[in-house]
Amino acid sequence: MFLTGAASLLLAGCASTSYQSSTVTYSQPQQPQPTGDLRKDPYYIAMYAAVPTEKFPIPAVNLMEVPDSKYLRQVVAYNGPERAGTIVVDPNERFLYLVRGDGSAMRYGVGVGRAGFEWAGDAVVKFKRPWPRWTPPASMIARQPKLEKYRNGMEPGLHNPLGARALYLFHNGQDTLYRIHGTNENWSIGRNVSSGCIRMLNQDIIDLYNRVPSGTRVVVRPSRVA
């Protein structure tokens, strides 16, 4: 069941449903083999380099702002039941998986907003947008009058809360108000944050955006957070 009462309170509101979580095992990256703190590894520094070719040039990620190197993009072992191409979000562990179908998955670190703990279940990526606009709910504007200027939407850019890309999740043809999106707040990856649903480093959301088409199945596991 989808409940919408709390949706308008958040950046991208979500509601609760039930889902039987699958089993996952984790391993170290397959390529390259890790040597200590991956945040200092040249391979990962290059992975998160600046992207000057974007509409709004993206700066390099200061990897030392990311709380732990386990949240950097890497291939891990995966034994869940989902088919290849499925996105699996685990808000408790603050990971997002793109299942590869060969016993592995591409794993990304995420930051989880309050809305990210209030919705679980199956959905599909109805559509996806590069450099999306963000429109705050009326209730948020009422609490924060300074947001009034964004009532009709905030222009895209590096400081837009949805970042460089956004995936919009629907269930049975209805918008769940659940979003997977980018952020330039590197420190928030691997943490619980105050607003939004699932945020990824801009370099990671671009990578995921390029790998998955509209119609992709998304499984959001239930949260242990009340």
Coordinates of C-alpha atoms in Angstrom, one line a residue, residues 73 85-89 96-99 106 108 110 125 128 165-167 180-181 198 200-213 216 218:
R73 CA 31.7 2.6 -6.8
G85 CA 19.6 -5.1 -14.7
T86 CA 17.6 -4.6 -11.5
I87 CA 18.4 -1.8 -9.1
V88 CA 18.4 -2.7 -5.4
V89 CA 18.5 0.0 -2.8
L96 CA 22.7 0.8 -4.1
Y97 CA 23.3 -2.2 -6.3
L98 CA 22.9 -2.7 -10.0
V99 CA 22.6 -6.4 -10.5
M106 CA 27.9 -2.8 -9.3
Y108 CA 27.4 2.5 -5.1
V110 CA 24.4 6.5 -1.1
V125 CA 12.1 3.9 -13.4
K128 CA 15.0 9.8 -15.9
R165 CA 20.7 13.3 -12.9
A166 CA 17.5 11.9 -11.3
L167 CA 15.6 8.7 -11.7
I180 CA 17.4 8.5 -6.9
H181 CA 19.4 11.6 -7.6
I198 CA 18.5 8.4 -2.2
M200 CA 24.6 9.6 -5.0
L201 CA 27.8 11.4 -5.9
N202 CA 27.2 13.1 -9.2
Q203 CA 29.8 11.0 -11.0
D204 CA 28.0 7.9 -9.7
I205 CA 24.5 9.0 -10.6
I206 CA 25.7 9.8 -14.1
D207 CA 27.3 6.3 -14.3
L208 CA 24.0 4.6 -13.2
Y209 CA 21.9 6.8 -15.5
N210 CA 24.0 5.7 -18.4
R211 CA 23.7 2.0 -17.5
V212 CA 19.9 1.7 -17.0
P213 CA 17.0 2.5 -19.3
T216 CA 14.2 -0.6 -15.1
V218 CA 13.9 -1.0 -8.7

